[in-house]
Tab-separated table of C-alpha atoms and ligand atoms in Angstrom:
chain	number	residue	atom	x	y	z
A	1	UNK	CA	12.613	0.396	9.173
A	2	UNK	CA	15.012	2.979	7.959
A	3	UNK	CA	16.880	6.645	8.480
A	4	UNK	CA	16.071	9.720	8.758
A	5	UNK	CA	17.361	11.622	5.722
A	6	UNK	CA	15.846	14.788	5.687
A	7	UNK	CA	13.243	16.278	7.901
A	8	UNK	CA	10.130	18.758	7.425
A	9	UNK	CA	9.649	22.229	8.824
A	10	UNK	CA	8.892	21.844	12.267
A	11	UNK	CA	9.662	18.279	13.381
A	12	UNK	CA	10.877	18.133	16.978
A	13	UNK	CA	11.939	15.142	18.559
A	14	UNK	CA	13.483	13.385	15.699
A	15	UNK	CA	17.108	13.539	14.033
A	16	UNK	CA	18.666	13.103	11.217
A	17	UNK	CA	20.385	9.466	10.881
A	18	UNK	CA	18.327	8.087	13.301
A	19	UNK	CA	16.746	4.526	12.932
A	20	UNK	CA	13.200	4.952	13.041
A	21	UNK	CA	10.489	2.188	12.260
A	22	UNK	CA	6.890	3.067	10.720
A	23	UNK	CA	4.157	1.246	11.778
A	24	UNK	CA	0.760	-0.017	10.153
A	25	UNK	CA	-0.864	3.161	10.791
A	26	UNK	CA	0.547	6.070	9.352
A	27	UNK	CA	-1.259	9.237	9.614
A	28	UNK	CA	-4.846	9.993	11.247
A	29	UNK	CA	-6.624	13.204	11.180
A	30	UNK	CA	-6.821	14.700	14.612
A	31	UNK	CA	-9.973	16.120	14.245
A	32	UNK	CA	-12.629	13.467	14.503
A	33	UNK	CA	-14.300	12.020	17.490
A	34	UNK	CA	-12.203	9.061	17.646
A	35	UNK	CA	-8.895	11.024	17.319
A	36	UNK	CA	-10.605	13.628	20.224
A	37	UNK	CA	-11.239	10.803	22.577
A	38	UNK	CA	-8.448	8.827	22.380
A	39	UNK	CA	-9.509	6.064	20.181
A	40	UNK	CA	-7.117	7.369	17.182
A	41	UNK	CA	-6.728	3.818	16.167
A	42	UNK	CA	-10.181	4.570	14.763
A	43	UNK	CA	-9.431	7.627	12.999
A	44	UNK	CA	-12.016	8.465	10.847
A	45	UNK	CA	-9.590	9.635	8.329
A	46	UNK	CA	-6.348	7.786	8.625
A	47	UNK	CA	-3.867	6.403	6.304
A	48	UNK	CA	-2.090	3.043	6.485
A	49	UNK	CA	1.957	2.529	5.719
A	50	UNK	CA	1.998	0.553	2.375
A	51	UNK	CA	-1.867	0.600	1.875
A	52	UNK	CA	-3.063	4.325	1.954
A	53	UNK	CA	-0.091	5.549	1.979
A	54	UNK	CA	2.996	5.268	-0.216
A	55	UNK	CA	5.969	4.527	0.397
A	56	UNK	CA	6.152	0.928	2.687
A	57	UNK	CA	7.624	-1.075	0.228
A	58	UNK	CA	9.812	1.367	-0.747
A	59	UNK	CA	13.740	2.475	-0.034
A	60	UNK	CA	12.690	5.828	0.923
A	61	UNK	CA	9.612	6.559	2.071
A	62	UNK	CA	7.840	10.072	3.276
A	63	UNK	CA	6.514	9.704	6.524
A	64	UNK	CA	4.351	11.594	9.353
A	65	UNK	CA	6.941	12.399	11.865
A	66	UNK	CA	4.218	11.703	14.540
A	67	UNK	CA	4.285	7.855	13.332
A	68	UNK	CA	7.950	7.319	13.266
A	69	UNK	CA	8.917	5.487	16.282
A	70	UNK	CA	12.754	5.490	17.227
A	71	UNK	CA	14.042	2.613	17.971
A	72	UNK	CA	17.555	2.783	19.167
A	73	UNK	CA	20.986	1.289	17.925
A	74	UNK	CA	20.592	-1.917	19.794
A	75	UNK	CA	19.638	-5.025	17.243
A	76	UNK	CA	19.244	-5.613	13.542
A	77	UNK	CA	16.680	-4.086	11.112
A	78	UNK	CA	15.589	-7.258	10.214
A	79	UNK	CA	14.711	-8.786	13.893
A	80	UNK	CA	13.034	-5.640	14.551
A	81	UNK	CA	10.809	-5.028	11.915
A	82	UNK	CA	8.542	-7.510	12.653
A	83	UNK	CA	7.847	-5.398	16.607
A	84	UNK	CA	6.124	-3.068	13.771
A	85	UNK	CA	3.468	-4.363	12.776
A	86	UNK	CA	3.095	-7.952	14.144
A	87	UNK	CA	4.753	-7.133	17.702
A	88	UNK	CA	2.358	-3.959	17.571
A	89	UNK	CA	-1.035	-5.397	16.963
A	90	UNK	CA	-0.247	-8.645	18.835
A	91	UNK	CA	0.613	-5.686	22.305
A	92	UNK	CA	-2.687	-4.379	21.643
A	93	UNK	CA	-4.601	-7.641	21.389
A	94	UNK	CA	-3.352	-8.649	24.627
A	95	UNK	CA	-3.755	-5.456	26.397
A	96	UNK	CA	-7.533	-6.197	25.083
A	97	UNK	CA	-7.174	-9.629	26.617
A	98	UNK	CA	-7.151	-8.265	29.755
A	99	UNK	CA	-5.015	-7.627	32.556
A	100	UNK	CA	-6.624	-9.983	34.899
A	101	UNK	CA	-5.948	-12.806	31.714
A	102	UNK	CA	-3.597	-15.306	33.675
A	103	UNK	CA	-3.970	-18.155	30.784
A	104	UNK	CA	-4.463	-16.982	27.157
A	105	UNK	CA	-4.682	-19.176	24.195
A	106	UNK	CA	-3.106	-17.896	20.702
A	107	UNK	CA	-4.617	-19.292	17.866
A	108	UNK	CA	-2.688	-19.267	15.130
A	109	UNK	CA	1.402	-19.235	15.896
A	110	UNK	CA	2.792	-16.856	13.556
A	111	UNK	CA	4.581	-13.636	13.537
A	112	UNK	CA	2.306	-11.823	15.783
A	113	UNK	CA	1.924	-14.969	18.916
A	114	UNK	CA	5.358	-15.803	18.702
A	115	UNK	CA	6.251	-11.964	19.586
A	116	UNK	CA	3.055	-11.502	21.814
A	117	UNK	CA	3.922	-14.990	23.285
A	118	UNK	CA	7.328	-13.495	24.909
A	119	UNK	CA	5.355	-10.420	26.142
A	120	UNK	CA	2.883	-12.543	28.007
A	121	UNK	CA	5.527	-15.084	29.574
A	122	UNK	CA	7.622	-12.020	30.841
A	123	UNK	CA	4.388	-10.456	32.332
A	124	UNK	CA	3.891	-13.785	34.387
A	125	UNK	CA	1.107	-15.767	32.132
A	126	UNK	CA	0.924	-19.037	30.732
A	127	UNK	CA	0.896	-19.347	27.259
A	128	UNK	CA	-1.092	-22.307	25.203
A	129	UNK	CA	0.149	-22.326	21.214
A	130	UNK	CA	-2.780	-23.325	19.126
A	131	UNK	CA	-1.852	-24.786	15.792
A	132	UNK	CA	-3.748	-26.346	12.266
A	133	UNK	CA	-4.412	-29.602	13.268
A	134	UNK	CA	-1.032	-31.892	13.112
A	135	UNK	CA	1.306	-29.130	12.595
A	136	UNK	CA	4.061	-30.218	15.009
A	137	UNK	CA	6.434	-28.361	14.151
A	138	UNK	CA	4.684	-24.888	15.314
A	139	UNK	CA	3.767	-26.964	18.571
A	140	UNK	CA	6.999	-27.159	19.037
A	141	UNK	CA	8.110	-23.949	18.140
A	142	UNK	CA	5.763	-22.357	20.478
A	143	UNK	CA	7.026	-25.043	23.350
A	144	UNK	CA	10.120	-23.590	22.557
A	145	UNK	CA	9.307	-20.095	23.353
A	146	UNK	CA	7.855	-21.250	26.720
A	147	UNK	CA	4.240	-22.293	26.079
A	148	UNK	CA	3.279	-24.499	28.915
A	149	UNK	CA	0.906	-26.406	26.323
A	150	UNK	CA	0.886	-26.398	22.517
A	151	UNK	CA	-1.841	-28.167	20.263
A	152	UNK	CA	-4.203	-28.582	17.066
A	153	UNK	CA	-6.765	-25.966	17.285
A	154	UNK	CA	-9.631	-28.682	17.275
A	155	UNK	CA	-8.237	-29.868	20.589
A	156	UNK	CA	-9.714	-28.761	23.881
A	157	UNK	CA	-6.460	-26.815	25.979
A	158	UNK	CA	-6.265	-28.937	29.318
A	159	UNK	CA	-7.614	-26.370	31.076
A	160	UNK	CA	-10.266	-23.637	30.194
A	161	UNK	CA	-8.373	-19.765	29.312
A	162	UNK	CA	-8.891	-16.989	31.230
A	163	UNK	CA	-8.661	-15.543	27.395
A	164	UNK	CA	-7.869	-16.295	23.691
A	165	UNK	CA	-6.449	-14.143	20.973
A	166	UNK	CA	-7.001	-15.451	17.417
A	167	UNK	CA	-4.112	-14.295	14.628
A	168	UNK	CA	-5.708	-16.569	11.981
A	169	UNK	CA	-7.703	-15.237	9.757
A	170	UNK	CA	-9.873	-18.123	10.288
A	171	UNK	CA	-13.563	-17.397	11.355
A	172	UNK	CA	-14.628	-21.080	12.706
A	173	UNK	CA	-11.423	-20.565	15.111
A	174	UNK	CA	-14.366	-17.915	16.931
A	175	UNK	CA	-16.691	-20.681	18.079
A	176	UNK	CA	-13.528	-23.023	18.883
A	177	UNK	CA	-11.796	-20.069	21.189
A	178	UNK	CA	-15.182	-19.625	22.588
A	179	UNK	CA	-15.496	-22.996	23.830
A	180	UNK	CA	-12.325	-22.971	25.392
A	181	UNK	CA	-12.522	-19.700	27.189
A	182	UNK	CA	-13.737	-20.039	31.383
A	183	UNK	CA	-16.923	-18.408	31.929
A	184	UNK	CA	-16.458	-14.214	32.008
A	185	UNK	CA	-13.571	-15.252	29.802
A	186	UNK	CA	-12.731	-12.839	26.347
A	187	UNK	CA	-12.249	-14.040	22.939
A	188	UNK	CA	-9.982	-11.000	21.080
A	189	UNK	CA	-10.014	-11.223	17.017
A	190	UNK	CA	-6.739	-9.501	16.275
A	191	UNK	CA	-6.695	-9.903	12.498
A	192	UNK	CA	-8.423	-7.183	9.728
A	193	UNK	CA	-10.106	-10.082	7.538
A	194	UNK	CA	-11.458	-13.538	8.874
A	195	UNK	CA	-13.372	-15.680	6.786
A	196	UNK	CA	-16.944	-15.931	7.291
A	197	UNK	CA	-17.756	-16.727	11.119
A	198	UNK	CA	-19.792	-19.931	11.329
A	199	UNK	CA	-23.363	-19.881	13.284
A	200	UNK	CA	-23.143	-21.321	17.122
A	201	UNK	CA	-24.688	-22.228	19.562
A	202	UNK	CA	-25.810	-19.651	22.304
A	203	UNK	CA	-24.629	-21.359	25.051
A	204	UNK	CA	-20.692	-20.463	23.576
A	205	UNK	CA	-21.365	-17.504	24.799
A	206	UNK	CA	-23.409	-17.111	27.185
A	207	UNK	CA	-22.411	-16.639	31.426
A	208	UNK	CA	-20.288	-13.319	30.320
A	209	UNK	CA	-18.060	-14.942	27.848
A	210	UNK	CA	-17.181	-11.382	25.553
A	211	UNK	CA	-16.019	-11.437	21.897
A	212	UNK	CA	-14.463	-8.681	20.605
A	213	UNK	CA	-12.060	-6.985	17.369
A	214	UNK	CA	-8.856	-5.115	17.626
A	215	UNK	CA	-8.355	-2.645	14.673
A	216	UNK	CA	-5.198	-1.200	14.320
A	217	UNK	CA	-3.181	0.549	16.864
A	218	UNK	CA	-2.598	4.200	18.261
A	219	UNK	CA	0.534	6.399	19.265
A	220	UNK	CA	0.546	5.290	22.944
A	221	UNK	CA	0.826	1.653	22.005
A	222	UNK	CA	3.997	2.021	19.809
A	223	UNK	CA	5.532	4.189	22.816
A	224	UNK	CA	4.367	1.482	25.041
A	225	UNK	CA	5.134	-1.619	23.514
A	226	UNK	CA	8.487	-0.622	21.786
A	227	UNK	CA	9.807	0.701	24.816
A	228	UNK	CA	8.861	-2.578	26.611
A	229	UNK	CA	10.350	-4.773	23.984
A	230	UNK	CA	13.965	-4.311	24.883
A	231	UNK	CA	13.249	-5.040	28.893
A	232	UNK	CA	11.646	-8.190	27.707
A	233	UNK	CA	14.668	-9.191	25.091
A	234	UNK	CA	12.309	-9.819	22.375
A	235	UNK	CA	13.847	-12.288	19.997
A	236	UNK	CA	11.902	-12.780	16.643
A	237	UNK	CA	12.160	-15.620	14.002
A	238	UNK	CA	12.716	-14.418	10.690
A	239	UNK	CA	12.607	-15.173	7.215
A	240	UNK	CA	13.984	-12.734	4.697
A	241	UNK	CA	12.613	-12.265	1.269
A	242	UNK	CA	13.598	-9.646	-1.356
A	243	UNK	CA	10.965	-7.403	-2.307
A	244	UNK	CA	10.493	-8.682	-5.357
A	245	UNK	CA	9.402	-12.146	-4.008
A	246	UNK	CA	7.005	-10.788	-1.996
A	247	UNK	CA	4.390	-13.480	-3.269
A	248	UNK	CA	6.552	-16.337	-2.661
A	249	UNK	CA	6.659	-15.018	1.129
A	250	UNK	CA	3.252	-15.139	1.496
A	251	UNK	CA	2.624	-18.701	-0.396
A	252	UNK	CA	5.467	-19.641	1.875
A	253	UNK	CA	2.958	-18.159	4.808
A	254	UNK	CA	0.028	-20.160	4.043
A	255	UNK	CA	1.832	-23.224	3.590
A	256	UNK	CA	3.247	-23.060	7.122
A	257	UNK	CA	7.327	-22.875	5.326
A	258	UNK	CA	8.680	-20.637	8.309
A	259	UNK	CA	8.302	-19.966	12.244
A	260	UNK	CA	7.518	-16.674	13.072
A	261	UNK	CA	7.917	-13.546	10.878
A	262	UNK	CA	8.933	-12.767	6.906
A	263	UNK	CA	10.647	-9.927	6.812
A	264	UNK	CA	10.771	-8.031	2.593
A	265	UNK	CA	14.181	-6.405	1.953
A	266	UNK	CA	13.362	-3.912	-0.562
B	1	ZN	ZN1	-9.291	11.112	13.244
């Protein structure tokens, strides 16, 4: 998140001053099949914000005017930060899900479900939060937000999803979404890096169930979801770290200390 301070020859579209928010993926190349047919998500030569690319941890950062996304005067930095990259990914994963998805499970009720959660409700689904086993406090959470069922991700959701979307980088969660998904029903991995996906049995997947990866996220989604977000009334959970404690934010994350999104403050 920040403001435009100077701009480049030829930038159209964007002025100076204006809040702008940089997402995951911060350049592609244009020119490759994937970029031609739009799949740019794909790029076969992009860059990522903070990865690839300098500049995402950072109190001024050079971007590609093509992947700054304005985003208004309405709300704080801090509560919208997290539309970004969590909100962004978690809008593509459910697009994936399906239109036709009427019940979707998230596994895994962090940054990106408790965002994606909102979407879905607004859109007219039902949302089941699933949790680590015993972690009531996320149930609730995710009650709170309008789940019409929250529960350990070892339990069986009282009724089988039309889809699931895993956040958790955790690769037994595949056969568990699998066995909760309806026949024809879609299990979406939304995250870049899941542990090791444990073998299962055939029948998991068999009558049509589909498994499939989201990677990334392209122009059309940012333009999309962001201008969707302030219909819905989006409200994130936040935690705020300085950038310096940056690991403490994500021990904090794997412990399960915060709802919803940290947010660094460089
Ligand atoms: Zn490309």
């Amino acid at each position: 998140m920040g403001r435009i301070d100077a701009l480049g020859e030829g930038v159209q579209g964007l002025h100076l001053g204006q809040r702008v928010g940089i997402p995951w993926l911060g350049h592609t190349c244009g020119t490759c099949r994937y970029c031609h047919t739009g799949h740019e998500n794909l790029c076969d030569h992009p860059l990522f914000t903070g990865y690839t690319r300098d500049g995402g941890y950072a109190t001024a950062a050079i971007a590609d005017a093509r992947y700054a996304f304005p985003l208004g005067e309405e709300g704080d930095d801090i509560d919208l930060a997290p539309l970004l990259c969590a909100g962004l990914i978690g809008w593509r994963s459910l697009v994936m899900a399906g239109e036709d998805a009427r019940t979707v499970g998230l596994y895994g009720f962090g940054a990106a479900a408790h965002i994606i959660a909102q979407v879905a409700i607004w859109q007219g689904r039902q949302v089941y939060g699933l949790t680590r086993p015993g972690d009531r406090k996320t149930q609730d959470f995710a009650r709170d937000l309008g789940a019409v069922w929250a529960g350990g991700s070892d339990e069986a959701p009282p009724e089988p999803l039309d889809a699931a979307i895993i956040f958790a980088p955790v690769g037994a969660l595949v056969p568990a979404a699998l066995r909760a998904v309806r026949k024809g029903g879609r299990v979406v991995c939304a995250g870049i890096h899941m542990s090791e996906i444990p073998a299962f049995s055939y029948d998991l997947l068999w009558e049509e169930r589909q498994l499939v990866s989201v990677a990334n996220l392209t122009r059309q989604d940012g333009i999309d979801f962001l201008s969707l977000a302030p219909k819905i009334g989006i409200r994130t959970s936040t935690t705020r770290y300085p950038l310096r404690d940056a690991n403490r934010a994500l021990d904090d994350l794997r412990a399960g200390r915060f709802e919803g999104a940290a947010v660094l403050v460089p």
